[in-house]
Coordinates of C-alpha atoms and ligand atoms in Angstrom, one line a residue:
Chain P
X928 CA -8.6 -2.2 7.8
X929 CA -12.2 -1.4 7.3
X930 CA -13.9 -0.4 4.0
X931 CA -16.8 1.8 5.0
X932 CA -18.5 2.0 1.6
X933 CA -18.3 0.9 -2.0
X934 CA -18.0 4.5 -3.3
X935 CA -14.7 6.1 -4.3
X936 CA -15.0 8.8 -1.6
X937 CA -13.4 7.7 0.7
X938 CA -11.4 5.3 -1.5
X939 CA -9.1 3.5 0.8
X940 CA -9.7 1.2 3.8
X941 CA -9.1 2.8 7.2
X942 CA -7.0 1.2 9.9
X943 CA -8.3 0.6 13.5
X944 CA -7.0 -1.2 16.5
X945 CA -8.9 -3.9 18.4
X946 CA -10.5 -2.4 21.5
X947 CA -12.1 -5.6 22.8
X948 CA -11.2 -9.1 21.7
X949 CA -13.7 -11.9 22.4
X950 CA -13.9 -15.5 21.3
X951 CA -15.9 -14.8 18.2
X952 CA -16.1 -11.0 18.2
X953 CA -13.9 -8.0 18.2
X954 CA -14.9 -4.4 19.0
X955 CA -13.3 -1.2 17.8
X956 CA -13.6 2.1 19.4
X957 CA -13.1 5.1 17.1
X958 CA -13.4 8.8 17.0
X959 CA -15.3 10.5 14.1
X960 CA -12.6 12.7 12.5
X961 CA -13.5 12.7 8.8
X962 CA -15.3 11.1 5.9
X963 CA -14.8 7.4 6.6
X964 CA -15.4 7.5 10.4
X965 CA -18.5 9.6 9.8
X966 CA -19.9 7.0 7.4
X967 CA -19.0 4.3 9.9
X968 CA -20.9 6.0 12.6
X969 CA -24.0 6.0 10.6
X970 CA -24.1 2.2 10.1
X971 CA -27.0 0.5 11.7
X972 CA -26.8 -2.6 13.9
X973 CA -26.8 -5.8 12.0
X974 CA -25.2 -4.4 8.9
X975 CA -22.2 -6.2 7.4
X976 CA -18.8 -4.6 7.5
X977 CA -16.0 -5.3 5.0
X978 CA -13.0 -6.0 7.3
X979 CA -9.5 -7.1 6.3
X980 CA -7.5 -8.4 9.3
X981 CA -6.2 -8.9 11.9
X982 CA -3.0 -7.3 10.6
X983 CA 0.4 -6.7 12.1
X984 CA 1.6 -7.3 15.6
X985 CA 0.3 -6.4 19.0
X986 CA 1.9 -5.3 22.3
X987 CA 4.3 -7.8 23.5
X988 CA 3.2 -8.9 26.9
X989 CA 5.9 -11.5 27.3
X990 CA 8.5 -8.7 27.1
X991 CA 7.3 -7.3 30.3
X992 CA 7.3 -10.7 32.1
X993 CA 10.8 -11.6 30.9
X994 CA 12.0 -8.5 32.6
X995 CA 10.8 -9.5 36.0
X996 CA 13.7 -9.6 38.5
X997 CA 15.3 -12.9 39.3
X998 CA 12.7 -14.6 37.2
X999 CA 10.4 -14.5 40.2
X1000 CA 7.5 -12.2 40.0
X1001 CA 6.2 -10.1 37.3
X1002 CA 6.9 -6.4 36.8
X1003 CA 5.2 -4.7 39.7
X1004 CA 4.0 -1.8 37.6
X1005 CA 2.5 -1.7 34.1
X1006 CA 2.1 1.9 32.8
X1007 CA -0.3 2.6 30.0
X1008 CA -0.1 6.0 28.3
X1009 CA -3.0 6.9 26.0
X1010 CA -3.6 10.1 24.0
X1011 CA -6.9 10.7 22.2
X1012 CA -8.2 7.5 20.5
X1013 CA -5.0 5.8 21.6
X1014 CA -7.1 4.6 24.5
X1015 CA -8.8 2.1 22.2
X1016 CA -6.1 -0.6 21.9
X1017 CA -4.7 0.0 25.3
X1018 CA -8.0 -1.1 26.9
X1019 CA -7.7 -4.5 25.1
X1020 CA -4.1 -4.7 26.4
X1021 CA -5.2 -3.8 29.9
X1022 CA -7.8 -6.6 29.9
X1023 CA -5.1 -9.1 28.7
X1024 CA -2.7 -8.0 31.4
X1025 CA -5.3 -8.2 34.1
X1026 CA -5.4 -12.0 33.6
X1027 CA -1.9 -12.0 34.9
X1028 CA -2.6 -9.7 37.9
X1029 CA -0.3 -6.9 37.1
X1030 CA -0.5 -3.6 38.8
X1031 CA -1.9 -1.1 36.3
X1032 CA -1.5 2.6 36.1
X1033 CA -3.2 4.3 33.2
X1034 CA -2.4 7.8 32.0
X1035 CA -5.0 9.4 29.7
X1036 CA -4.4 12.6 27.9
X1037 CA -7.3 14.4 26.2
X1038 CA -8.3 17.8 25.0
X1039 CA -11.2 18.4 27.4
X1040 CA -13.2 16.5 30.0
X1041 CA -15.6 15.5 27.2
X1042 CA -12.8 13.8 25.3
X1043 CA -11.8 11.5 28.2
X1044 CA -13.0 8.0 27.5
X1045 CA -12.8 4.6 29.2
X1046 CA -11.9 6.1 32.6
X1047 CA -14.6 4.0 34.3
X1048 CA -13.7 0.9 32.3
X1049 CA -10.1 1.1 33.3
X1050 CA -11.0 1.6 37.0
X1051 CA -13.3 -1.4 36.8
X1052 CA -10.2 -3.4 35.8
X1053 CA -8.6 -2.2 39.0
X1054 CA -6.3 0.3 37.3
X1055 CA -5.2 3.5 38.9
X1056 CA -6.2 6.2 36.4
X1057 CA -4.4 9.5 35.9
X1058 CA -5.9 12.2 33.7
X1059 CA -4.6 15.4 32.1
X1060 CA -6.6 17.7 29.8
X1061 CA -5.4 20.6 27.7
X1062 CA -7.9 23.0 29.3
X1063 CA -7.8 21.5 32.8
X1064 CA -11.5 20.6 32.7
X1065 CA -10.6 17.2 34.1
X1066 CA -7.6 16.0 36.0
X1067 CA -4.3 17.9 35.7
X1068 CA -4.1 20.8 33.3
X1069 CA -1.4 20.3 30.7
X1070 CA 0.3 17.4 28.9
X1071 CA -0.2 13.9 30.0
X1072 CA 3.6 13.3 29.7
X1073 CA 4.3 15.9 32.4
X1074 CA 2.0 14.1 34.7
X1075 CA 3.6 10.8 33.7
X1076 CA 7.1 12.1 34.5
X1077 CA 5.9 13.3 38.0
X1078 CA 4.1 10.1 38.9
X1079 CA 6.8 7.7 37.7
X1080 CA 8.9 8.9 40.6
X1081 CA 6.4 7.4 43.0
X1082 CA 6.2 4.1 41.2
X1083 CA 8.7 1.3 41.5
X1084 CA 10.1 2.2 38.2
X1085 CA 12.9 -0.4 38.2
X1086 CA 10.1 -2.9 37.7
X1087 CA 8.0 -1.0 35.4
X1088 CA 7.1 -1.4 31.7
X1089 CA 5.4 1.4 29.6
X1090 CA 3.0 0.8 26.8
X1091 CA 1.9 3.9 24.8
X1092 CA -0.5 4.8 22.0
X1093 CA -1.5 8.2 20.8
X1094 CA -0.3 11.2 18.8
X1095 CA 3.3 11.2 17.5
X1096 CA 4.4 14.1 19.7
X1097 CA 3.1 12.4 22.8
X1098 CA 4.7 9.1 21.9
X1099 CA 8.0 10.7 21.2
X1100 CA 8.0 12.3 24.7
X1101 CA 6.9 9.0 26.3
X1102 CA 9.9 7.3 24.6
X1103 CA 12.2 10.0 25.8
X1104 CA 11.0 9.6 29.4
X1105 CA 11.3 5.9 29.2
X1106 CA 14.8 6.1 27.9
X1107 CA 15.9 8.6 30.6
X1108 CA 14.5 6.3 33.3
X1109 CA 15.7 3.2 31.6
X1110 CA 12.2 1.7 31.5
X1111 CA 11.3 -0.7 28.7
X1112 CA 8.7 0.9 26.5
X1113 CA 6.6 -0.2 23.6
X1114 CA 4.8 2.3 21.4
X1115 CA 2.0 1.8 18.9
X1116 CA 2.5 4.0 15.9
X1117 CA 0.2 5.4 13.3
X1118 CA 0.9 6.2 9.7
X1119 CA -1.3 6.8 6.7
X1120 CA -2.0 3.4 5.1
X1121 CA -3.1 2.3 1.7
X1122 CA -3.0 -1.5 1.7
X1123 CA -2.5 -2.6 5.3
X1124 CA -0.7 -5.8 4.2
X1125 CA 2.9 -4.7 3.6
X1126 CA 2.5 -4.3 -0.1
X1127 CA 2.4 -0.5 -0.9
X1128 CA 5.3 0.5 1.4
X1129 CA 3.2 3.5 2.3
X1130 CA 3.4 3.3 6.0
X1131 CA 7.1 3.2 6.5
X1132 CA 8.7 4.5 9.7
X1133 CA 12.4 5.0 10.3
X1134 CA 13.9 2.6 12.8
X1135 CA 17.5 1.9 13.8
X1136 CA 17.4 -1.0 11.3
X1137 CA 16.1 1.0 8.4
X1138 CA 12.5 1.7 7.4
X1139 CA 9.9 -0.7 8.8
X1140 CA 6.2 -1.0 8.0
X1141 CA 3.7 0.1 10.6
X1142 CA 1.0 -2.3 9.1
X1143 CA 3.2 -5.4 9.0
X1144 CA 6.2 -5.0 11.3
X1145 CA 4.1 -2.9 13.7
X1146 CA 2.1 -1.0 14.7
X1147 CA 3.9 -1.7 18.0
X1148 CA 7.6 -1.0 18.1
X1149 CA 10.2 -1.0 20.9
X1150 CA 10.7 2.7 21.6
X1151 CA 14.5 2.3 21.5
X1152 CA 14.1 1.2 17.8
X1153 CA 12.2 4.2 16.6
X1154 CA 14.1 7.1 14.9
X1155 CA 11.9 10.2 15.4
X1156 CA 11.8 12.6 12.6
Chain D
X310 CA -25.3 -38.1 -27.3
X311 CA -27.0 -35.6 -25.0
X312 CA -23.7 -35.1 -23.1
X313 CA -21.8 -34.5 -26.3
X314 CA -24.3 -32.0 -27.6
X315 CA -24.0 -30.2 -24.3
X316 CA -20.3 -30.0 -24.4
X317 CA -20.2 -28.9 -28.0
X318 CA -22.6 -26.1 -27.1
X319 CA -20.4 -25.0 -24.3
X320 CA -17.4 -25.0 -26.6
X321 CA -19.2 -22.8 -29.1
X322 CA -20.0 -20.4 -26.3
X323 CA -16.6 -20.3 -24.6
X324 CA -14.8 -17.0 -25.2
X325 CA -11.1 -16.8 -25.4
X326 CA -9.4 -14.2 -23.2
X327 CA -5.9 -15.4 -24.0
X328 CA -3.4 -13.1 -25.6
X329 CA 0.2 -12.7 -26.5
X330 CA 2.4 -9.7 -25.8
X331 CA 5.7 -10.1 -27.6
X332 CA 6.7 -13.7 -26.8
X333 CA 4.8 -13.7 -23.5
X334 CA 1.5 -15.6 -23.3
X335 CA -1.2 -14.4 -20.9
X336 CA -4.3 -16.5 -20.1
X337 CA -6.3 -13.3 -19.5
X338 CA -5.6 -9.6 -20.0
X339 CA -5.5 -8.6 -16.3
X340 CA -2.1 -7.7 -14.9
X341 CA -1.1 -6.7 -11.4
X342 CA 0.5 -3.2 -11.6
X343 CA 3.9 -2.4 -10.3
X344 CA 4.2 -1.2 -6.8
X345 CA 0.7 -2.5 -5.8
X346 CA 1.3 -6.2 -5.4
X347 CA 4.9 -6.2 -4.0
X348 CA 6.7 -9.3 -5.3
X349 CA 3.7 -11.6 -5.1
X350 CA 4.3 -13.1 -1.7
X351 CA 2.8 -10.1 0.1
X352 CA -0.6 -10.8 -1.4
X353 CA -0.5 -14.6 -1.8
X354 CA -3.1 -15.1 0.9
X355 CA -5.4 -12.4 -0.4
X356 CA -5.9 -13.3 -4.1
X357 CA -5.4 -16.3 -6.3
X358 CA -2.5 -14.8 -8.3
X359 CA -2.3 -17.7 -10.7
X360 CA -5.8 -17.0 -12.0
X361 CA -4.6 -13.7 -13.4
X362 CA -2.8 -12.7 -16.6
X363 CA 0.6 -11.7 -15.2
X364 CA 2.3 -9.9 -12.4
X365 CA 4.6 -6.8 -12.5
X366 CA 6.9 -6.6 -9.6
X367 CA 7.6 -3.5 -7.5
X368 CA 10.2 -1.5 -9.4
X369 CA 13.7 -2.6 -8.5
X370 CA 16.9 -0.6 -8.8
X371 CA 20.5 -1.8 -8.8
X372 CA 21.2 -0.8 -5.3
X373 CA 18.9 -0.6 -2.3
X374 CA 16.9 2.6 -2.0
X375 CA 15.4 3.7 1.3
X376 CA 12.5 5.6 -0.2
X377 CA 10.9 8.9 0.9
X378 CA 10.1 10.2 4.4
X379 CA 6.6 9.8 5.7
X380 CA 3.8 10.5 5.1
X381 CA 4.1 8.6 1.8
X382 CA 0.4 8.3 1.2
X383 CA -2.4 10.8 1.1
X384 CA -6.0 10.2 -0.1
X385 CA -7.5 12.8 -2.4
X386 CA -10.9 13.0 -4.0
X387 CA -11.4 9.5 -5.6
X388 CA -7.6 9.0 -5.7
X389 CA -4.4 8.6 -3.8
X390 CA -1.2 10.4 -3.9
X391 CA 1.9 8.4 -3.2
X392 CA 5.5 9.3 -2.8
X393 CA 7.1 5.9 -1.9
X394 CA 10.3 6.9 -3.7
X395 CA 11.1 3.5 -5.2
X396 CA 11.8 2.0 -1.8
X397 CA 13.3 -1.4 -2.7
X398 CA 16.1 -3.7 -1.5
X399 CA 18.1 -3.7 -4.8
X400 CA 19.0 -6.3 -7.4
X401 CA 20.9 -8.7 -5.3
X402 CA 18.1 -9.0 -2.8
X403 CA 15.6 -9.5 -5.6
X404 CA 17.6 -12.4 -7.1
X405 CA 18.1 -14.2 -3.8
X406 CA 15.0 -13.3 -1.8
X407 CA 12.2 -12.6 -4.3
X408 CA 12.9 -14.8 -7.3
X409 CA 12.4 -18.1 -5.3
X410 CA 8.8 -17.2 -4.6
X411 CA 8.1 -15.7 -8.1
X412 CA 9.5 -18.9 -9.6
X413 CA 6.6 -20.9 -8.0
X414 CA 4.0 -18.8 -9.8
X415 CA 2.3 -20.3 -12.8
X416 CA 1.8 -16.9 -14.6
X417 CA 4.4 -14.8 -16.4
X418 CA 6.5 -12.6 -14.1
X419 CA 7.3 -9.1 -15.4
X420 CA 10.1 -7.4 -13.6
X421 CA 9.9 -3.7 -13.4
X422 CA 13.3 -1.9 -13.4
X423 CA 14.5 1.6 -13.0
X424 CA 17.9 3.4 -12.9
X425 CA 19.6 6.7 -13.0
X426 CA 22.0 5.8 -15.8
X427 CA 21.7 3.6 -18.8
X428 CA 24.3 1.2 -17.4
X429 CA 22.0 0.5 -14.5
X430 CA 19.2 -0.5 -16.8
X431 CA 21.6 -2.8 -18.7
X432 CA 22.9 -4.5 -15.6
X433 CA 19.3 -5.0 -14.2
X434 CA 18.2 -6.5 -17.5
X435 CA 21.2 -8.8 -17.8
X436 CA 20.8 -10.2 -14.3
X437 CA 17.1 -10.5 -14.0
X438 CA 16.7 -12.3 -17.4
X439 CA 18.9 -15.1 -16.0
X440 CA 15.8 -16.3 -14.2
X441 CA 13.5 -18.3 -16.4
X442 CA 10.3 -17.1 -14.7
X443 CA 11.1 -13.6 -15.8
X444 CA 9.2 -13.5 -19.1
X445 CA 9.2 -9.7 -19.6
X446 CA 10.9 -6.6 -18.4
X447 CA 8.9 -3.4 -17.8
X448 CA 11.3 -0.5 -18.0
X449 CA 9.9 2.1 -15.6
X450 CA 10.8 5.4 -17.3
X451 CA 8.1 7.2 -15.5
X452 CA 8.4 7.4 -11.7
X453 CA 7.5 10.9 -10.6
X454 CA 9.2 10.5 -7.3
X455 CA 12.9 10.2 -8.1
X456 CA 15.4 12.2 -10.1
X457 CA 17.6 11.0 -12.9
X458 CA 21.1 11.7 -14.2
X459 CA 21.6 11.9 -17.9
X460 CA 18.5 13.9 -18.7
X461 CA 17.4 17.4 -17.9
X462 CA 13.8 16.2 -17.6
X463 CA 12.1 15.4 -14.3
X464 CA 10.9 12.1 -15.7
X465 CA 12.9 10.0 -18.2
X466 CA 9.7 9.3 -20.2
X467 CA 9.5 13.0 -21.0
X468 CA 12.6 12.8 -23.0
X469 CA 11.9 10.9 -26.3
X470 CA 15.6 10.7 -27.1
X471 CA 16.3 9.0 -23.7
X472 CA 13.4 6.6 -24.1
X473 CA 14.6 5.5 -27.5
X474 CA 18.2 5.2 -26.3
X475 CA 17.5 3.2 -23.3
X476 CA 15.1 0.8 -25.0
X477 CA 17.3 0.2 -28.0
X478 CA 20.2 -0.5 -25.8
X479 CA 18.3 -3.1 -23.8
X480 CA 16.9 -4.5 -27.0
X481 CA 20.4 -5.5 -28.0
X482 CA 21.0 -7.5 -24.8
X483 CA 17.7 -9.2 -24.2
X484 CA 15.3 -11.6 -26.0
X485 CA 12.7 -11.1 -23.2
X486 CA 9.6 -9.1 -24.0
X487 CA 10.4 -5.4 -23.4
X488 CA 7.7 -3.1 -22.2
X489 CA 8.2 0.6 -21.8
X490 CA 6.2 2.1 -19.0
X491 CA 5.3 5.7 -19.9
X492 CA 4.3 8.8 -18.0
X493 CA 1.1 10.8 -18.8
X494 CA 2.9 14.0 -17.8
X495 CA 4.3 14.7 -21.3
X496 CA 3.6 17.2 -24.0
X497 CA 2.8 14.5 -26.6
X498 CA 2.3 10.9 -25.5
X499 CA 2.2 9.9 -29.2
X500 CA 5.8 11.0 -29.8
X501 CA 7.1 9.2 -26.7
X502 CA 5.2 6.0 -27.6
X503 CA 6.7 6.1 -31.1
X504 CA 10.2 6.5 -29.7
X505 CA 9.6 3.4 -27.5
X506 CA 8.5 1.5 -30.6
X507 CA 11.5 2.7 -32.6
X508 CA 13.8 1.6 -29.8
X509 CA 12.4 -1.9 -30.1
X510 CA 9.9 -2.3 -27.3
X511 CA 7.3 -4.9 -27.8
X512 CA 4.7 -3.0 -25.9
X513 CA 4.1 0.2 -24.0
X514 CA 2.5 0.3 -20.6
X515 CA 0.6 3.5 -19.6
X516 CA 0.0 5.3 -17.6
X517 CA 2.1 5.7 -14.5
X518 CA 0.8 8.2 -11.9
X519 CA 0.2 11.9 -12.6
X520 CA 2.5 14.2 -10.6
X521 CA 0.4 16.0 -7.9
X522 CA 0.2 17.3 -4.4
X523 CA -2.1 18.1 -1.5
X524 CA -1.9 20.4 1.4
X525 CA -3.2 20.2 5.0
X526 CA -4.4 23.7 5.7
X527 CA -4.6 23.3 9.5
X528 CA -0.9 22.7 9.7
X529 CA 0.0 24.5 6.5
X530 CA 2.1 21.5 5.5
X531 CA 2.1 19.4 2.4
X532 CA 0.3 16.1 3.0
X533 CA 3.3 14.1 1.7
X534 CA 6.7 14.0 3.2
X535 CA 8.2 14.4 -0.3
X536 CA 5.9 17.4 -0.8
X537 CA 4.8 16.1 -4.3
X538 CA 3.8 12.7 -5.3
X539 CA 2.0 10.6 -8.0
X540 CA -1.8 10.5 -8.3
X541 CA -3.6 7.2 -9.0
X542 CA -7.0 5.7 -8.8
X543 CA -10.4 6.6 -10.2
X544 CA -9.6 10.3 -10.3
X545 CA -7.2 9.8 -13.2
X546 CA -9.2 7.3 -15.3
X547 CA -10.5 9.7 -18.0
X548 CA -7.0 11.2 -18.5
X549 CA -5.5 7.7 -18.7
X550 CA -8.0 6.6 -21.2
X551 CA -7.2 9.5 -23.5
X552 CA -3.4 8.6 -23.3
X553 CA -4.2 5.0 -24.2
X554 CA -6.4 6.1 -27.1
X555 CA -3.7 8.5 -28.4
X556 CA -0.9 5.9 -28.0
X557 CA -3.0 3.2 -29.7
X558 CA -3.6 5.4 -32.7
X559 CA 0.1 6.2 -33.1
X560 CA 1.9 2.9 -32.8
X561 CA 1.6 -0.7 -34.0
X562 CA 2.9 -2.4 -30.9
X563 CA 0.4 -3.4 -28.2
X564 CA -0.6 -0.9 -25.5
X565 CA -1.1 -2.1 -21.9
X566 CA -3.6 0.3 -20.2
X567 CA -3.8 1.4 -16.6
X568 CA -5.0 4.3 -14.5
X569 CA -7.9 4.1 -12.1
X570 CA -9.2 0.7 -13.3
X571 CA -11.5 -0.5 -10.5
X572 CA -14.1 -2.6 -12.3
X573 CA -14.5 -4.8 -15.4
X574 CA -16.4 -1.9 -17.0
X575 CA -13.4 0.3 -16.5
X576 CA -11.1 -2.3 -18.1
X577 CA -13.4 -2.8 -21.0
X578 CA -13.3 1.0 -21.7
X579 CA -9.6 0.8 -21.9
X580 CA -9.7 -2.2 -24.2
X581 CA -12.2 -0.5 -26.5
X582 CA -9.7 2.5 -26.6
X583 CA -7.0 0.2 -27.7
X584 CA -5.5 -1.5 -24.7
X585 CA -4.8 -5.2 -25.4
X586 CA -4.4 -5.8 -21.6
X587 CA -4.9 -3.8 -18.5
X588 CA -3.0 -3.2 -15.3
X589 CA -4.8 -2.9 -12.0
X590 CA -3.1 -0.9 -9.3
X591 CA -4.9 1.1 -6.7
X592 CA -7.9 -1.2 -6.8
X593 CA -5.7 -3.9 -5.1
X594 CA -5.5 -1.9 -2.0
X595 CA -9.3 -1.4 -1.8
X596 CA -10.2 -4.9 -2.7
X597 CA -7.5 -7.5 -3.2
X598 CA -9.9 -9.6 -5.3
X599 CA -10.6 -6.7 -7.7
X600 CA -8.3 -8.1 -10.5
X601 CA -10.0 -11.5 -10.4
X602 CA -13.4 -9.9 -10.6
X603 CA -12.3 -7.7 -13.5
X604 CA -11.0 -10.8 -15.4
X605 CA -14.3 -12.6 -14.8
X606 CA -16.2 -9.5 -15.8
X607 CA -14.4 -9.2 -19.1
X608 CA -15.1 -12.8 -19.9
X609 CA -18.8 -12.3 -19.1
X610 CA -18.9 -9.2 -21.3
X611 CA -17.5 -11.0 -24.3
X612 CA -20.0 -13.8 -23.8
X613 CA -22.9 -11.4 -23.5
X614 CA -21.8 -9.5 -26.6
X615 CA -21.0 -12.7 -28.4
X616 CA -17.5 -11.6 -29.1
X617 CA -15.3 -14.7 -29.5
X618 CA -11.9 -13.3 -28.4
X619 CA -10.4 -10.2 -27.0
X620 CA -9.2 -9.2 -30.4
X621 CA -12.8 -8.4 -31.1
X622 CA -12.7 -5.9 -28.3
X623 CA -9.3 -4.1 -28.6
X624 CA -9.6 -0.7 -30.2
X625 CA -13.2 -1.4 -31.3
X626 CA -14.4 2.0 -30.1
X627 CA -17.3 3.1 -32.3
X628 CA -16.5 6.7 -33.2
X629 CA -18.4 8.7 -35.9
X630 CA -15.4 8.0 -38.1
X631 CA -15.7 4.2 -37.8
X632 CA -19.5 4.1 -37.9
Ligands
FAD771 C1 -2.6 1.3 13.2 C2 -3.6 2.3 13.4 C3 -4.6 2.1 14.3 C4 -5.6 3.0 14.5 N1 -6.6 2.7 15.5 C5 -7.6 3.6 15.7 C6 -8.6 3.3 16.7 O1 -8.6 2.3 17.3 N2 -9.6 4.2 16.8 C7 -9.6 5.4 16.1 O2 -10.6 6.2 16.3 N3 -8.7 5.7 15.2 C8 -7.7 4.8 14.9 N4 -6.7 5.1 14.0 C9 -6.9 6.3 13.2 C10 -7.9 6.1 12.1 O3 -7.4 5.2 11.1 C11 -8.2 7.5 11.4 O4 -8.8 8.3 12.4 C12 -9.1 7.3 10.2 O5 -8.4 6.7 9.2 C13 -9.7 8.6 9.8 O6 -10.5 8.4 8.6 P1 -11.5 9.5 8.1 O7 -11.8 9.2 6.7 O8 -12.6 9.6 9.1 O9 -10.7 10.8 8.2 P2 -10.0 11.7 7.0 O10 -11.1 12.4 6.3 O11 -9.1 10.7 6.3 O12 -9.1 12.6 7.9 C14 -9.6 13.5 8.9 C15 -8.5 14.1 9.6 O13 -7.7 13.1 10.4 C16 -6.4 13.1 10.0 N5 -5.9 11.7 9.9 C17 -6.6 10.7 9.3 N6 -5.9 9.5 9.4 C18 -4.8 9.8 10.1 C19 -3.7 9.0 10.5 N7 -3.6 7.7 10.3 N8 -2.7 9.6 11.2 C20 -2.7 10.9 11.4 N9 -3.8 11.7 11.1 C21 -4.8 11.2 10.4 C22 -6.3 13.7 8.6 O14 -5.1 14.3 8.3 C23 -7.4 14.7 8.7 O15 -7.0 15.9 9.3 C24 -5.7 4.2 13.8 C25 -4.7 4.4 12.8 C26 -3.7 3.5 12.6 C27 -2.7 3.8 11.6
FMN772 C1 1.6 3.0 -3.9 C2 2.0 2.9 -5.3 C3 3.3 2.5 -5.7 C4 3.6 2.4 -7.0 N1 4.9 2.0 -7.4 C5 5.2 1.9 -8.6 C6 6.5 1.4 -9.0 O1 7.3 1.0 -8.2 N2 6.8 1.3 -10.4 C7 5.9 1.6 -11.3 O2 6.2 1.5 -12.5 N3 4.6 2.1 -11.0 C8 4.3 2.2 -9.7 N4 3.0 2.7 -9.4 C9 2.1 3.1 -10.5 C10 1.1 1.9 -10.8 O3 1.8 0.8 -11.2 C11 0.1 2.4 -11.8 O4 0.8 2.6 -13.0 C12 -0.6 3.6 -11.4 O5 -0.9 3.6 -10.0 C13 -1.9 3.8 -12.2 O6 -2.8 2.8 -12.0 P1 -4.0 2.7 -10.9 O7 -4.8 4.0 -11.0 O8 -4.8 1.5 -11.2 O9 -3.3 2.6 -9.6 C14 2.7 2.8 -8.0 C15 1.4 3.2 -7.6 C16 1.0 3.3 -6.3 C17 -0.3 3.7 -6.0
FES773 S1 -0.1 0.2 4.4 FE1 0.7 -0.6 2.6 S2 2.6 -1.3 3.3 FE2 1.7 -0.6 5.1

């Protein structure tokens, strides 16, 4: 959670995911969408930033390894599905996964060509990158989830694991696809947040075991757990 | 000799920020507001709770309540709208899961309770007062996000008869300090404050949030899942201040002020208008250390103004009538 200024507009801290995690540094990647992100983008190098964190959980990498057949290898295919700024935390995940030599497929959905980010970075990690844009200015025209559904057929899905981050509608569809194909799937959710520390109960999402907090119990949930509303 | 002289000098300068509300003793007038500090444990790593005056728990109800659908939070100009919907795990969970931590705190614990019917308030009071760490009970009569049986009003605190009835009934069954938490969304706060006083409350706490709403014009949807919610934060401070001033001038029992207090200066404004103590809510989300900074700021103000105790501050607003 980042406080971008001492003023009361914007008042609350804003949540961001870690994009790169180093020994003594983290990087965030964000999109300017409103007041707080605009102020953030005007900060000069060397300025101090008021940060509260790290908070909550992350993607569970172990889960994908446990699923490996006969305890031998690792899942042959890791599928990342990113929509909009959902790319940000998935890149950190991809880097972590790389250390254990997984085969990576990355699906990026964006509005237009200009909105596609991190394609090169993912390719540098050795990932196969699939892109869909709303207007067809890059990659397939249409929803990234349609492309995902098509491509999953070609992948060895019995050994796959899906990780997703992006808008709710996209995540819901990714969860549905994963369920239909019986692929384990973890999704990083977003909710409006006030505290970020599990205190205000503002970021609750419905799960099979009642409401859970995105900031504390999440943001990553097993897609089977989520009750979409 | 020199050492003694120095320590005497320090003594002469030291300001007392202690106070008593009913039988409850506070080492300073800064209290964590209900719903913004959980049950203490949630914030233990973020702020030194024991350096504050007291803590009010999230409001509990007899039975578990799921709360409202998301979004439950929306930021507005200098404020936040919330529609949490009294999400809590109920009395039993509170006694078994929350009390053990609250008991380790060195400051008074104030339990906030709410119910649909008077019997629920009674049961909550009977049970929670069994724990010795519970020094006071704040009766939340003012949540804008839930509905109540037994009154035609949207908020219990809008019904002066209901306020008096509930408080006087609880008065009969508890020796703990009773605080009535009131709503600003009433025709006449003075009348409601007086009915809490008549019922036997030892203090009133105000204000809870103002009912409000916000709309996302791009989707044409309300910004809250519950459509409406309660407004808190700096946006409501002038309104809250007026409520405190009105209540202070109409009752003899202490007033605990809240509503948009972010800094020591804000808190001092409330105290000048008659608040003997303040509750800090929304500020906790922005800066978990805000309550501590406010407590220190009040101390410094007293020292700078050479006021020896907070009694010399409470209600000391200089109006043309007093001057
Ligand atoms: C767990 C989590 C991780 C996040 N990680 C990142 C990240 O890595 N990079 C990134 O760019 N963004 C991320 N976000 C989103 C980011 O927090 C918001 O974009 C930011 O709060 C917007 O603030 P603002 O003041 O600029 O916009 P505002 O002025 O507050 O809003 C501008 C517009 O964006 C919408 N909006 C703002 N916040 C949200 C939200 N949480 N959910 C849905 N709609 C919203 C508003 O409705 C409005 O239409 C994350 C959010 C969460 C909850
Ligand atoms: C997220 C949130 C949850 C709240 N929950 C409660 C509650 O459970 N019970 C209660 O009496 N007040 C609750 N309040 C009201 C606060 O205790 C306080 O009275 C109000 O927010 C005004 O103070 P502030 O402007 O400093 O936040 C809540 C406020 C917020 C912002
Ligand atoms: S943001 Fe406050 S509980 Fe999650």
